[in-house]
Amino acid sequence: MQFLTVFKREMLESGRNFKWIWVPLVFILLGLSDPLSTYYLPQIIESVGGLPEGASFEIPTPPPHDVLMMSLAQFSQLGVLVIALMSMGLIAGERKSGVAELVLVKPVKYSTYVSAKWAATSVLVLVSLFAGLLASWYYVNLLFGNISFSNLLATWFFYGLWLLFVISISVFMNSLFKVPGLVGFMTIVLVILTSIMTTVLDHILDWSPAKLSPYIRMMLSEGTISGDLWATALITIGISIGLLAAAIYTFRTKEMA
Amino acid sequence: MAELFESVNWALIAPLIVIQLILQVVALIDWFRIERTNGPKIMWLFIILLLNMIGPILYFVIGRRQE
């Protein structure tokens, strides 16, 4: 029940901050931009590029799932940035201002406090991601070709895990540092590090969380969910839970001052 | 440029413009209600109004003071 109380308070807070308005809208914008700009690429080149008279080249129309993947890439860059910046004050800001102490003076467990905040952010991000993917999917279907709705749902589920992983990193950083700016910066650094490590150690890290996107691409083009994707999903969930546990632990052992 | 304008299907672009408008209006409403921002308040008004798309987002992410 305590969990629900903190969770509800966090939801109310996000509503007051307009997070429930602007985060979904930003994801929709990110989702729309790539199908549209890819579709209008020939016209854009024609009107701005100083091509010599008579020069023409064919731009092949990408297959539908490639366009959806472009939107995912957009979420991976700007979307992750927005999540990191949005969640950097999640706990750190409250510790700085003393609100956290007000909450924790009451018999609220650290684990409840941290996990409820994590859950509230996750719900917001997952809903936003769904809105963004839906927008992208609608435009892809309109302009490029068919992608089935079940594929969209699968993409949402697996890609959502990657974003939950990012939120978990952010919550963990929130427990380590008290300055929101530092939390945001370290979160982005850790996400980038994960991607770089996965690229460099590609042959060893077969199931790294950063591999979710490539496996989703494979799923979209081949139409089947590979075992690798499931394994990566499980690993990602595992690491996220580990990060949360670590966050609760450091939060508990650290002085609240 | 005129050709580009004609060739564009405005029904496709309309959602982008609507979303951009909503973001801007919400940011403005919040700007009026909020007491203090990070940095000079008047600066944020210009950022919200003049920078398309990015302005309101920047305001929400950075400009709002975490109390």
PDB file of C-alpha atoms in Angstrom:
ATOM      1  CA  MET A   1       0.000   0.000   0.000  1.00  0.00           C
ATOM      2  CA  GLN A   2       2.880   2.318   0.756  1.00  0.00           C
ATOM      3  CA  PHE A   3       4.195   1.582  -2.669  1.00  0.00           C
ATOM      4  CA  LEU A   4       0.942   2.814  -4.169  1.00  0.00           C
ATOM      5  CA  THR A   5       1.006   5.984  -2.100  1.00  0.00           C
ATOM      6  CA  VAL A   6       4.488   6.957  -3.232  1.00  0.00           C
ATOM      7  CA  PHE A   7       3.653   5.850  -6.757  1.00  0.00           C
ATOM      8  CA  LYS A   8       0.524   8.015  -6.847  1.00  0.00           C
ATOM      9  CA  ARG A   9       2.370  10.993  -5.419  1.00  0.00           C
ATOM     10  CA  GLU A  10       4.988  10.610  -8.133  1.00  0.00           C
ATOM     11  CA  MET A  11       2.319  10.397 -10.834  1.00  0.00           C
ATOM     12  CA  LEU A  12       0.680  13.552  -9.506  1.00  0.00           C
ATOM     13  CA  GLU A  13       4.030  15.269  -9.490  1.00  0.00           C
ATOM     14  CA  SER A  14       4.705  14.306 -13.123  1.00  0.00           C
ATOM     15  CA  GLY A  15       1.292  15.650 -14.037  1.00  0.00           C
ATOM     16  CA  ARG A  16       1.994  18.959 -12.328  1.00  0.00           C
ATOM     17  CA  ASN A  17       5.349  19.196 -14.076  1.00  0.00           C
ATOM     18  CA  PHE A  18       3.557  18.725 -17.405  1.00  0.00           C
ATOM     19  CA  LYS A  19       5.741  15.663 -17.936  1.00  0.00           C
ATOM     20  CA  TRP A  20       2.632  13.729 -18.903  1.00  0.00           C
ATOM     21  CA  ILE A  21       2.106  16.189 -21.725  1.00  0.00           C
ATOM     22  CA  TRP A  22       5.519  16.964 -23.090  1.00  0.00           C
ATOM     23  CA  VAL A  23       7.300  13.609 -22.866  1.00  0.00           C
ATOM     24  CA  PRO A  24       4.712  11.744 -25.000  1.00  0.00           C
ATOM     25  CA  LEU A  25       4.611  14.663 -27.430  1.00  0.00           C
ATOM     26  CA  VAL A  26       8.390  14.653 -27.800  1.00  0.00           C
ATOM     27  CA  PHE A  27       8.351  10.926 -28.513  1.00  0.00           C
ATOM     28  CA  ILE A  28       5.587  11.409 -31.092  1.00  0.00           C
ATOM     29  CA  LEU A  29       7.641  14.154 -32.751  1.00  0.00           C
ATOM     30  CA  LEU A  30      10.704  11.902 -32.801  1.00  0.00           C
ATOM     31  CA  GLY A  31       8.636   9.060 -34.221  1.00  0.00           C
ATOM     32  CA  LEU A  32       7.087  11.194 -36.955  1.00  0.00           C
ATOM     33  CA  SER A  33      10.206  12.968 -38.120  1.00  0.00           C
ATOM     34  CA  ASP A  34      11.997  10.077 -39.791  1.00  0.00           C
ATOM     35  CA  PRO A  35       9.197   8.559 -41.872  1.00  0.00           C
ATOM     36  CA  LEU A  36       8.296  12.049 -43.072  1.00  0.00           C
ATOM     37  CA  SER A  37      11.804  13.242 -43.885  1.00  0.00           C
ATOM     38  CA  THR A  38      12.656   9.953 -45.596  1.00  0.00           C
ATOM     39  CA  TYR A  39       9.500  10.158 -47.668  1.00  0.00           C
ATOM     40  CA  TYR A  40      10.175  13.725 -48.751  1.00  0.00           C
ATOM     41  CA  LEU A  41      13.931  13.267 -49.200  1.00  0.00           C
ATOM     42  CA  PRO A  42      13.830  13.494 -53.041  1.00  0.00           C
ATOM     43  CA  GLN A  43      11.864  16.752 -52.934  1.00  0.00           C
ATOM     44  CA  ILE A  44      14.085  18.172 -50.202  1.00  0.00           C
ATOM     45  CA  ILE A  45      17.246  17.392 -52.174  1.00  0.00           C
ATOM     46  CA  GLU A  46      15.703  18.848 -55.295  1.00  0.00           C
ATOM     47  CA  SER A  47      14.799  22.125 -53.658  1.00  0.00           C
ATOM     48  CA  VAL A  48      17.891  22.785 -51.566  1.00  0.00           C
ATOM     49  CA  GLY A  49      20.722  20.833 -53.209  1.00  0.00           C
ATOM     50  CA  GLY A  50      22.597  22.662 -55.965  1.00  0.00           C
ATOM     51  CA  LEU A  51      22.560  19.691 -58.298  1.00  0.00           C
ATOM     52  CA  PRO A  52      23.893  20.356 -61.797  1.00  0.00           C
ATOM     53  CA  GLU A  53      21.355  20.587 -64.587  1.00  0.00           C
ATOM     54  CA  GLY A  54      20.147  17.217 -65.701  1.00  0.00           C
ATOM     55  CA  ALA A  55      21.742  15.325 -62.867  1.00  0.00           C
ATOM     56  CA  SER A  56      19.450  12.755 -61.416  1.00  0.00           C
ATOM     57  CA  PHE A  57      19.906   9.841 -59.163  1.00  0.00           C
ATOM     58  CA  GLU A  58      17.484   7.348 -57.864  1.00  0.00           C
ATOM     59  CA  ILE A  59      17.025   7.123 -54.148  1.00  0.00           C
ATOM     60  CA  PRO A  60      15.724   3.667 -53.426  1.00  0.00           C
ATOM     61  CA  THR A  61      12.695   3.618 -51.162  1.00  0.00           C
ATOM     62  CA  PRO A  62      13.703   1.816 -47.993  1.00  0.00           C
ATOM     63  CA  PRO A  63      11.601  -1.150 -46.857  1.00  0.00           C
ATOM     64  CA  PRO A  64       8.992  -0.304 -44.183  1.00  0.00           C
ATOM     65  CA  HIS A  65      10.816  -1.952 -41.302  1.00  0.00           C
ATOM     66  CA  ASP A  66      13.957   0.056 -42.050  1.00  0.00           C
ATOM     67  CA  VAL A  67      12.000   3.260 -41.637  1.00  0.00           C
ATOM     68  CA  LEU A  68      10.594   2.056 -38.313  1.00  0.00           C
ATOM     69  CA  MET A  69      14.156   1.257 -37.248  1.00  0.00           C
ATOM     70  CA  MET A  70      15.154   4.825 -38.129  1.00  0.00           C
ATOM     71  CA  SER A  71      12.571   6.017 -35.612  1.00  0.00           C
ATOM     72  CA  LEU A  72      14.010   3.602 -33.053  1.00  0.00           C
ATOM     73  CA  ALA A  73      17.461   5.069 -33.687  1.00  0.00           C
ATOM     74  CA  GLN A  74      15.942   8.466 -33.037  1.00  0.00           C
ATOM     75  CA  PHE A  75      14.553   7.213 -29.697  1.00  0.00           C
ATOM     76  CA  SER A  76      17.968   5.761 -28.873  1.00  0.00           C
ATOM     77  CA  GLN A  77      19.639   9.125 -29.261  1.00  0.00           C
ATOM     78  CA  LEU A  78      17.304  11.980 -28.430  1.00  0.00           C
ATOM     79  CA  GLY A  79      14.827   9.799 -26.569  1.00  0.00           C
ATOM     80  CA  VAL A  80      17.482   8.496 -24.196  1.00  0.00           C
ATOM     81  CA  LEU A  81      18.777  12.040 -23.748  1.00  0.00           C
ATOM     82  CA  VAL A  82      15.298  13.236 -22.803  1.00  0.00           C
ATOM     83  CA  ILE A  83      14.858  10.338 -20.358  1.00  0.00           C
ATOM     84  CA  ALA A  84      18.231  11.012 -18.724  1.00  0.00           C
ATOM     85  CA  LEU A  85      17.532  14.724 -18.353  1.00  0.00           C
ATOM     86  CA  MET A  86      13.973  14.157 -17.193  1.00  0.00           C
ATOM     87  CA  SER A  87      14.869  11.626 -14.499  1.00  0.00           C
ATOM     88  CA  MET A  88      18.084  13.197 -13.250  1.00  0.00           C
ATOM     89  CA  GLY A  89      16.299  15.047 -10.453  1.00  0.00           C
ATOM     90  CA  LEU A  90      14.099  12.070  -9.604  1.00  0.00           C
ATOM     91  CA  ILE A  91      15.685  11.344  -6.238  1.00  0.00           C
ATOM     92  CA  ALA A  92      18.783  13.543  -6.312  1.00  0.00           C
ATOM     93  CA  GLY A  93      16.662  16.688  -6.563  1.00  0.00           C
ATOM     94  CA  GLU A  94      14.504  15.612  -3.633  1.00  0.00           C
ATOM     95  CA  ARG A  95      17.529  14.834  -1.511  1.00  0.00           C
ATOM     96  CA  LYS A  96      18.991  18.212  -2.297  1.00  0.00           C
ATOM     97  CA  SER A  97      15.826  20.048  -1.376  1.00  0.00           C
ATOM     98  CA  GLY A  98      15.064  17.890   1.641  1.00  0.00           C
ATOM     99  CA  VAL A  99      11.766  16.488   0.373  1.00  0.00           C
ATOM    100  CA  ALA A 100      13.230  12.982   0.476  1.00  0.00           C
ATOM    101  CA  GLU A 101      13.838  13.325   4.192  1.00  0.00           C
ATOM    102  CA  LEU A 102      10.266  14.450   4.729  1.00  0.00           C
ATOM    103  CA  VAL A 103       9.067  11.311   3.006  1.00  0.00           C
ATOM    104  CA  LEU A 104      11.510   8.945   4.665  1.00  0.00           C
ATOM    105  CA  VAL A 105      10.844  10.281   8.154  1.00  0.00           C
ATOM    106  CA  LYS A 106       7.536   8.490   7.839  1.00  0.00           C
ATOM    107  CA  PRO A 107       7.709   4.717   7.975  1.00  0.00           C
ATOM    108  CA  VAL A 108       8.436   4.364   4.270  1.00  0.00           C
ATOM    109  CA  LYS A 109      11.020   1.791   3.320  1.00  0.00           C
ATOM    110  CA  TYR A 110      13.922   2.844   1.121  1.00  0.00           C
ATOM    111  CA  SER A 111      13.105   0.026  -1.241  1.00  0.00           C
ATOM    112  CA  THR A 112       9.504   1.223  -1.554  1.00  0.00           C
ATOM    113  CA  TYR A 113      10.584   4.781  -2.151  1.00  0.00           C
ATOM    114  CA  VAL A 114      13.133   3.900  -4.846  1.00  0.00           C
ATOM    115  CA  SER A 115      11.067   1.268  -6.634  1.00  0.00           C
ATOM    116  CA  ALA A 116       7.900   3.385  -6.652  1.00  0.00           C
ATOM    117  CA  LYS A 117       9.807   6.242  -8.240  1.00  0.00           C
ATOM    118  CA  TRP A 118      11.324   3.858 -10.762  1.00  0.00           C
ATOM    119  CA  ALA A 119       7.895   2.438 -11.578  1.00  0.00           C
ATOM    120  CA  ALA A 120       6.286   5.863 -12.023  1.00  0.00           C
ATOM    121  CA  THR A 121       9.007   6.964 -14.438  1.00  0.00           C
ATOM    122  CA  SER A 122       8.798   3.655 -16.286  1.00  0.00           C
ATOM    123  CA  VAL A 123       5.059   3.955 -16.841  1.00  0.00           C
ATOM    124  CA  LEU A 124       5.495   7.454 -18.241  1.00  0.00           C
ATOM    125  CA  VAL A 125       8.335   6.390 -20.548  1.00  0.00           C
ATOM    126  CA  LEU A 126       6.591   3.224 -21.760  1.00  0.00           C
ATOM    127  CA  VAL A 127       3.407   5.128 -22.558  1.00  0.00           C
ATOM    128  CA  SER A 128       5.431   7.800 -24.364  1.00  0.00           C
ATOM    129  CA  LEU A 129       7.355   5.182 -26.309  1.00  0.00           C
ATOM    130  CA  PHE A 130       4.104   3.562 -27.342  1.00  0.00           C
ATOM    131  CA  ALA A 131       2.713   6.892 -28.529  1.00  0.00           C
ATOM    132  CA  GLY A 132       5.887   7.564 -30.497  1.00  0.00           C
ATOM    133  CA  LEU A 133       5.991   4.102 -32.041  1.00  0.00           C
ATOM    134  CA  LEU A 134       2.305   4.305 -32.905  1.00  0.00           C
ATOM    135  CA  ALA A 135       2.866   7.605 -34.721  1.00  0.00           C
ATOM    136  CA  SER A 136       5.846   6.200 -36.595  1.00  0.00           C
ATOM    137  CA  TRP A 137       3.985   2.990 -37.414  1.00  0.00           C
ATOM    138  CA  TYR A 138       0.978   4.909 -38.743  1.00  0.00           C
ATOM    139  CA  TYR A 139       3.114   7.000 -41.058  1.00  0.00           C
ATOM    140  CA  VAL A 140       5.187   4.036 -42.207  1.00  0.00           C
ATOM    141  CA  ASN A 141       1.994   2.174 -43.087  1.00  0.00           C
ATOM    142  CA  LEU A 142       0.694   5.226 -44.903  1.00  0.00           C
ATOM    143  CA  LEU A 143       3.830   6.103 -46.839  1.00  0.00           C
ATOM    144  CA  PHE A 144       5.965   2.996 -47.192  1.00  0.00           C
ATOM    145  CA  GLY A 145       4.178  -0.257 -46.650  1.00  0.00           C
ATOM    146  CA  ASN A 146       2.674  -2.643 -44.219  1.00  0.00           C
ATOM    147  CA  ILE A 147       4.040  -3.585 -40.823  1.00  0.00           C
ATOM    148  CA  SER A 148       1.735  -5.741 -38.775  1.00  0.00           C
ATOM    149  CA  PHE A 149       0.414  -4.473 -35.477  1.00  0.00           C
ATOM    150  CA  SER A 150       1.735  -7.520 -33.637  1.00  0.00           C
ATOM    151  CA  ASN A 151       5.223  -6.637 -34.892  1.00  0.00           C
ATOM    152  CA  LEU A 152       4.747  -3.149 -33.556  1.00  0.00           C
ATOM    153  CA  LEU A 153       3.716  -4.516 -30.158  1.00  0.00           C
ATOM    154  CA  ALA A 154       6.752  -6.811 -30.082  1.00  0.00           C
ATOM    155  CA  THR A 155       8.999  -3.886 -30.990  1.00  0.00           C
ATOM    156  CA  TRP A 156       7.424  -1.864 -28.207  1.00  0.00           C
ATOM    157  CA  PHE A 157       7.928  -4.628 -25.669  1.00  0.00           C
ATOM    158  CA  PHE A 158      11.574  -5.340 -26.497  1.00  0.00           C
ATOM    159  CA  TYR A 159      12.614  -1.772 -27.083  1.00  0.00           C
ATOM    160  CA  GLY A 160      10.806  -0.761 -23.898  1.00  0.00           C
ATOM    161  CA  LEU A 161      13.182  -3.052 -22.010  1.00  0.00           C
ATOM    162  CA  TRP A 162      16.120  -1.016 -23.301  1.00  0.00           C
ATOM    163  CA  LEU A 163      14.514   2.197 -22.045  1.00  0.00           C
ATOM    164  CA  LEU A 164      13.752   0.557 -18.674  1.00  0.00           C
ATOM    165  CA  PHE A 165      17.447  -0.300 -18.537  1.00  0.00           C
ATOM    166  CA  VAL A 166      18.274   3.377 -19.086  1.00  0.00           C
ATOM    167  CA  ILE A 167      15.858   4.395 -16.306  1.00  0.00           C
ATOM    168  CA  SER A 168      17.465   1.847 -13.969  1.00  0.00           C
ATOM    169  CA  ILE A 169      20.881   3.329 -14.680  1.00  0.00           C
ATOM    170  CA  SER A 170      19.481   6.758 -13.928  1.00  0.00           C
ATOM    171  CA  VAL A 171      17.946   5.627 -10.624  1.00  0.00           C
ATOM    172  CA  PHE A 172      21.244   4.000  -9.668  1.00  0.00           C
ATOM    173  CA  MET A 173      23.106   7.228 -10.444  1.00  0.00           C
ATOM    174  CA  ASN A 174      20.495   9.089  -8.433  1.00  0.00           C
ATOM    175  CA  SER A 175      21.489   7.047  -5.412  1.00  0.00           C
ATOM    176  CA  LEU A 176      25.198   7.755  -5.946  1.00  0.00           C
ATOM    177  CA  PHE A 177      25.214  11.485  -6.571  1.00  0.00           C
ATOM    178  CA  LYS A 178      23.257  14.351  -5.129  1.00  0.00           C
ATOM    179  CA  VAL A 179      23.702  16.862  -7.956  1.00  0.00           C
ATOM    180  CA  PRO A 180      21.037  16.348 -10.667  1.00  0.00           C
ATOM    181  CA  GLY A 181      23.304  17.588 -13.475  1.00  0.00           C
ATOM    182  CA  LEU A 182      25.968  15.047 -12.559  1.00  0.00           C
ATOM    183  CA  VAL A 183      23.346  12.287 -12.422  1.00  0.00           C
ATOM    184  CA  GLY A 184      22.155  13.108 -15.935  1.00  0.00           C
ATOM    185  CA  PHE A 185      25.686  13.308 -17.279  1.00  0.00           C
ATOM    186  CA  MET A 186      26.791  10.008 -15.709  1.00  0.00           C
ATOM    187  CA  THR A 187      23.648   8.259 -16.958  1.00  0.00           C
ATOM    188  CA  ILE A 188      24.379   9.313 -20.532  1.00  0.00           C
ATOM    189  CA  VAL A 189      28.042   8.352 -20.155  1.00  0.00           C
ATOM    190  CA  LEU A 190      27.090   4.883 -18.904  1.00  0.00           C
ATOM    191  CA  VAL A 191      24.577   4.344 -21.719  1.00  0.00           C
ATOM    192  CA  ILE A 192      27.158   5.399 -24.319  1.00  0.00           C
ATOM    193  CA  LEU A 193      29.764   3.163 -22.649  1.00  0.00           C
ATOM    194  CA  THR A 194      27.380   0.204 -22.859  1.00  0.00           C
ATOM    195  CA  SER A 195      26.941   0.811 -26.588  1.00  0.00           C
ATOM    196  CA  ILE A 196      30.678   1.240 -27.205  1.00  0.00           C
ATOM    197  CA  MET A 197      31.571  -1.853 -25.183  1.00  0.00           C
ATOM    198  CA  THR A 198      29.030  -3.851 -27.135  1.00  0.00           C
ATOM    199  CA  THR A 199      30.479  -2.687 -30.444  1.00  0.00           C
ATOM    200  CA  VAL A 200      34.076  -3.317 -29.425  1.00  0.00           C
ATOM    201  CA  LEU A 201      33.483  -6.675 -27.749  1.00  0.00           C
ATOM    202  CA  ASP A 202      30.896  -7.713 -30.284  1.00  0.00           C
ATOM    203  CA  HIS A 203      32.130 -11.301 -30.429  1.00  0.00           C
ATOM    204  CA  ILE A 204      31.881 -11.857 -26.658  1.00  0.00           C
ATOM    205  CA  LEU A 205      28.876  -9.783 -25.624  1.00  0.00           C
ATOM    206  CA  ASP A 206      26.246 -11.540 -27.639  1.00  0.00           C
ATOM    207  CA  TRP A 207      23.436 -10.698 -25.268  1.00  0.00           C
ATOM    208  CA  SER A 208      24.335  -7.201 -24.148  1.00  0.00           C
ATOM    209  CA  PRO A 209      21.326  -4.862 -23.629  1.00  0.00           C
ATOM    210  CA  ALA A 210      22.646  -2.640 -26.430  1.00  0.00           C
ATOM    211  CA  LYS A 211      22.061  -5.560 -28.797  1.00  0.00           C
ATOM    212  CA  LEU A 212      18.298  -5.289 -28.418  1.00  0.00           C
ATOM    213  CA  SER A 213      17.993  -2.923 -31.402  1.00  0.00           C
ATOM    214  CA  PRO A 214      19.910  -5.086 -33.901  1.00  0.00           C
ATOM    215  CA  TYR A 215      17.883  -8.125 -32.812  1.00  0.00           C
ATOM    216  CA  ILE A 216      14.638  -6.160 -33.164  1.00  0.00           C
ATOM    217  CA  ARG A 217      15.706  -5.234 -36.701  1.00  0.00           C
ATOM    218  CA  MET A 218      16.231  -8.928 -37.425  1.00  0.00           C
ATOM    219  CA  MET A 219      12.848  -9.737 -35.939  1.00  0.00           C
ATOM    220  CA  LEU A 220      11.146  -7.137 -38.152  1.00  0.00           C
ATOM    221  CA  SER A 221      12.825  -8.269 -41.348  1.00  0.00           C
ATOM    222  CA  GLU A 222      12.514 -11.997 -40.745  1.00  0.00           C
ATOM    223  CA  GLY A 223       9.233 -12.044 -38.898  1.00  0.00           C
ATOM    224  CA  THR A 224      10.305 -14.398 -36.140  1.00  0.00           C
ATOM    225  CA  ILE A 225      11.535 -13.695 -32.629  1.00  0.00           C
ATOM    226  CA  SER A 226      14.969 -15.253 -32.320  1.00  0.00           C
ATOM    227  CA  GLY A 227      16.293 -16.998 -29.239  1.00  0.00           C
ATOM    228  CA  ASP A 228      19.010 -14.356 -29.048  1.00  0.00           C
ATOM    229  CA  LEU A 229      16.370 -11.663 -28.644  1.00  0.00           C
ATOM    230  CA  TRP A 230      14.714 -13.515 -25.755  1.00  0.00           C
ATOM    231  CA  ALA A 231      18.081 -14.110 -24.088  1.00  0.00           C
ATOM    232  CA  THR A 232      19.051 -10.461 -24.487  1.00  0.00           C
ATOM    233  CA  ALA A 233      15.678  -9.436 -23.083  1.00  0.00           C
ATOM    234  CA  LEU A 234      16.175 -11.641 -20.018  1.00  0.00           C
ATOM    235  CA  ILE A 235      19.716 -10.330 -19.468  1.00  0.00           C
ATOM    236  CA  THR A 236      18.449  -6.764 -19.760  1.00  0.00           C
ATOM    237  CA  ILE A 237      15.718  -7.395 -17.192  1.00  0.00           C
ATOM    238  CA  GLY A 238      18.302  -9.040 -14.919  1.00  0.00           C
ATOM    239  CA  ILE A 239      20.740  -6.138 -15.119  1.00  0.00           C
ATOM    240  CA  SER A 240      17.938  -3.637 -14.551  1.00  0.00           C
ATOM    241  CA  ILE A 241      16.807  -5.436 -11.393  1.00  0.00           C
ATOM    242  CA  GLY A 242      20.436  -5.636 -10.267  1.00  0.00           C
ATOM    243  CA  LEU A 243      20.874  -1.895 -10.775  1.00  0.00           C
ATOM    244  CA  LEU A 244      17.709  -1.208  -8.783  1.00  0.00           C
ATOM    245  CA  ALA A 245      18.878  -3.442  -5.936  1.00  0.00           C
ATOM    246  CA  ALA A 246      22.257  -1.702  -5.964  1.00  0.00           C
ATOM    247  CA  ALA A 247      20.504   1.671  -5.886  1.00  0.00           C
ATOM    248  CA  ILE A 248      18.414   0.654  -2.869  1.00  0.00           C
ATOM    249  CA  TYR A 249      21.512  -0.711  -1.147  1.00  0.00           C
ATOM    250  CA  THR A 250      23.669   2.412  -1.650  1.00  0.00           C
ATOM    251  CA  PHE A 251      20.707   4.561  -0.714  1.00  0.00           C
ATOM    252  CA  ARG A 252      20.252   2.673   2.530  1.00  0.00           C
ATOM    253  CA  THR A 253      23.910   2.617   3.555  1.00  0.00           C
ATOM    254  CA  LYS A 254      24.571   6.214   2.647  1.00  0.00           C
ATOM    255  CA  GLU A 255      23.837   8.941   5.111  1.00  0.00           C
ATOM    256  CA  MET A 256      20.853  10.947   4.109  1.00  0.00           C
ATOM    257  CA  ALA A 257      22.416  14.309   4.932  1.00  0.00           C
TER     258      ALA A 257
ATOM    259  CA  MET B   1      10.614  26.469 -53.170  1.00  0.00           C
ATOM    260  CA  ALA B   2       7.078  27.069 -54.469  1.00  0.00           C
ATOM    261  CA  GLU B   3       7.159  23.678 -56.135  1.00  0.00           C
ATOM    262  CA  LEU B   4       8.134  22.059 -52.878  1.00  0.00           C
ATOM    263  CA  PHE B   5       5.201  23.747 -51.191  1.00  0.00           C
ATOM    264  CA  GLU B   6       2.790  22.399 -53.748  1.00  0.00           C
ATOM    265  CA  SER B   7       4.176  18.892 -53.758  1.00  0.00           C
ATOM    266  CA  VAL B   8       3.878  18.529 -49.992  1.00  0.00           C
ATOM    267  CA  ASN B   9       0.765  16.864 -48.727  1.00  0.00           C
ATOM    268  CA  TRP B  10      -0.236  19.166 -45.896  1.00  0.00           C
ATOM    269  CA  ALA B  11      -2.479  16.596 -44.265  1.00  0.00           C
ATOM    270  CA  LEU B  12       0.713  14.675 -43.508  1.00  0.00           C
ATOM    271  CA  ILE B  13       2.545  17.624 -42.029  1.00  0.00           C
ATOM    272  CA  ALA B  14      -0.381  18.991 -40.022  1.00  0.00           C
ATOM    273  CA  PRO B  15       0.154  16.714 -36.979  1.00  0.00           C
ATOM    274  CA  LEU B  16       3.723  17.994 -36.650  1.00  0.00           C
ATOM    275  CA  ILE B  17       2.521  21.574 -36.588  1.00  0.00           C
ATOM    276  CA  VAL B  18      -0.262  20.783 -34.120  1.00  0.00           C
ATOM    277  CA  ILE B  19       2.125  19.020 -31.724  1.00  0.00           C
ATOM    278  CA  GLN B  20       4.575  21.863 -31.984  1.00  0.00           C
ATOM    279  CA  LEU B  21       1.776  24.324 -31.145  1.00  0.00           C
ATOM    280  CA  ILE B  22       0.578  22.306 -28.143  1.00  0.00           C
ATOM    281  CA  LEU B  23       4.127  22.121 -26.786  1.00  0.00           C
ATOM    282  CA  GLN B  24       4.557  25.847 -27.218  1.00  0.00           C
ATOM    283  CA  VAL B  25       1.237  26.720 -25.572  1.00  0.00           C
ATOM    284  CA  VAL B  26       1.821  24.394 -22.609  1.00  0.00           C
ATOM    285  CA  ALA B  27       5.312  25.813 -22.142  1.00  0.00           C
ATOM    286  CA  LEU B  28       3.921  29.347 -22.245  1.00  0.00           C
ATOM    287  CA  ILE B  29       1.200  28.579 -19.700  1.00  0.00           C
ATOM    288  CA  ASP B  30       3.804  27.093 -17.398  1.00  0.00           C
ATOM    289  CA  TRP B  31       6.123  30.032 -17.996  1.00  0.00           C
ATOM    290  CA  PHE B  32       3.401  32.423 -16.821  1.00  0.00           C
ATOM    291  CA  ARG B  33       2.619  30.422 -13.707  1.00  0.00           C
ATOM    292  CA  ILE B  34       6.121  29.589 -12.578  1.00  0.00           C
ATOM    293  CA  GLU B  35       7.875  31.925 -10.188  1.00  0.00           C
ATOM    294  CA  ARG B  36      11.484  31.460 -11.113  1.00  0.00           C
ATOM    295  CA  THR B  37      13.361  29.643 -13.837  1.00  0.00           C
ATOM    296  CA  ASN B  38      16.948  28.579 -14.268  1.00  0.00           C
ATOM    297  CA  GLY B  39      18.475  31.754 -15.607  1.00  0.00           C
ATOM    298  CA  PRO B  40      16.614  34.932 -16.487  1.00  0.00           C
ATOM    299  CA  LYS B  41      12.909  34.351 -16.904  1.00  0.00           C
ATOM    300  CA  ILE B  42      12.501  36.661 -19.881  1.00  0.00           C
ATOM    301  CA  MET B  43      15.201  34.736 -21.780  1.00  0.00           C
ATOM    302  CA  TRP B  44      13.081  31.592 -21.597  1.00  0.00           C
ATOM    303  CA  LEU B  45      10.114  33.436 -23.121  1.00  0.00           C
ATOM    304  CA  PHE B  46      12.191  34.158 -26.205  1.00  0.00           C
ATOM    305  CA  ILE B  47      13.522  30.606 -26.336  1.00  0.00           C
ATOM    306  CA  ILE B  48       9.990  29.178 -26.167  1.00  0.00           C
ATOM    307  CA  LEU B  49       8.649  31.544 -28.790  1.00  0.00           C
ATOM    308  CA  LEU B  50      11.527  31.693 -31.246  1.00  0.00           C
ATOM    309  CA  LEU B  51      13.019  28.213 -31.342  1.00  0.00           C
ATOM    310  CA  ASN B  52      10.696  25.863 -33.141  1.00  0.00           C
ATOM    311  CA  MET B  53      10.260  22.417 -31.623  1.00  0.00           C
ATOM    312  CA  ILE B  54      13.402  22.593 -29.512  1.00  0.00           C
ATOM    313  CA  GLY B  55      12.514  25.737 -27.576  1.00  0.00           C
ATOM    314  CA  PRO B  56       9.632  24.376 -25.469  1.00  0.00           C
ATOM    315  CA  ILE B  57      11.478  21.079 -24.923  1.00  0.00           C
ATOM    316  CA  LEU B  58      14.598  22.908 -23.737  1.00  0.00           C
ATOM    317  CA  TYR B  59      12.408  24.926 -21.401  1.00  0.00           C
ATOM    318  CA  PHE B  60      10.843  21.829 -19.831  1.00  0.00           C
ATOM    319  CA  VAL B  61      14.120  19.956 -19.523  1.00  0.00           C
ATOM    320  CA  ILE B  62      16.463  22.710 -18.379  1.00  0.00           C
ATOM    321  CA  GLY B  63      14.490  25.872 -17.757  1.00  0.00           C
ATOM    322  CA  ARG B  64      12.081  24.625 -15.111  1.00  0.00           C
ATOM    323  CA  ARG B  65      13.635  24.877 -11.716  1.00  0.00           C
ATOM    324  CA  GLN B  66      13.576  21.664  -9.743  1.00  0.00           C
ATOM    325  CA  GLU B  67      12.297  23.093  -6.535  1.00  0.00           C
TER     326      GLU B  67
END
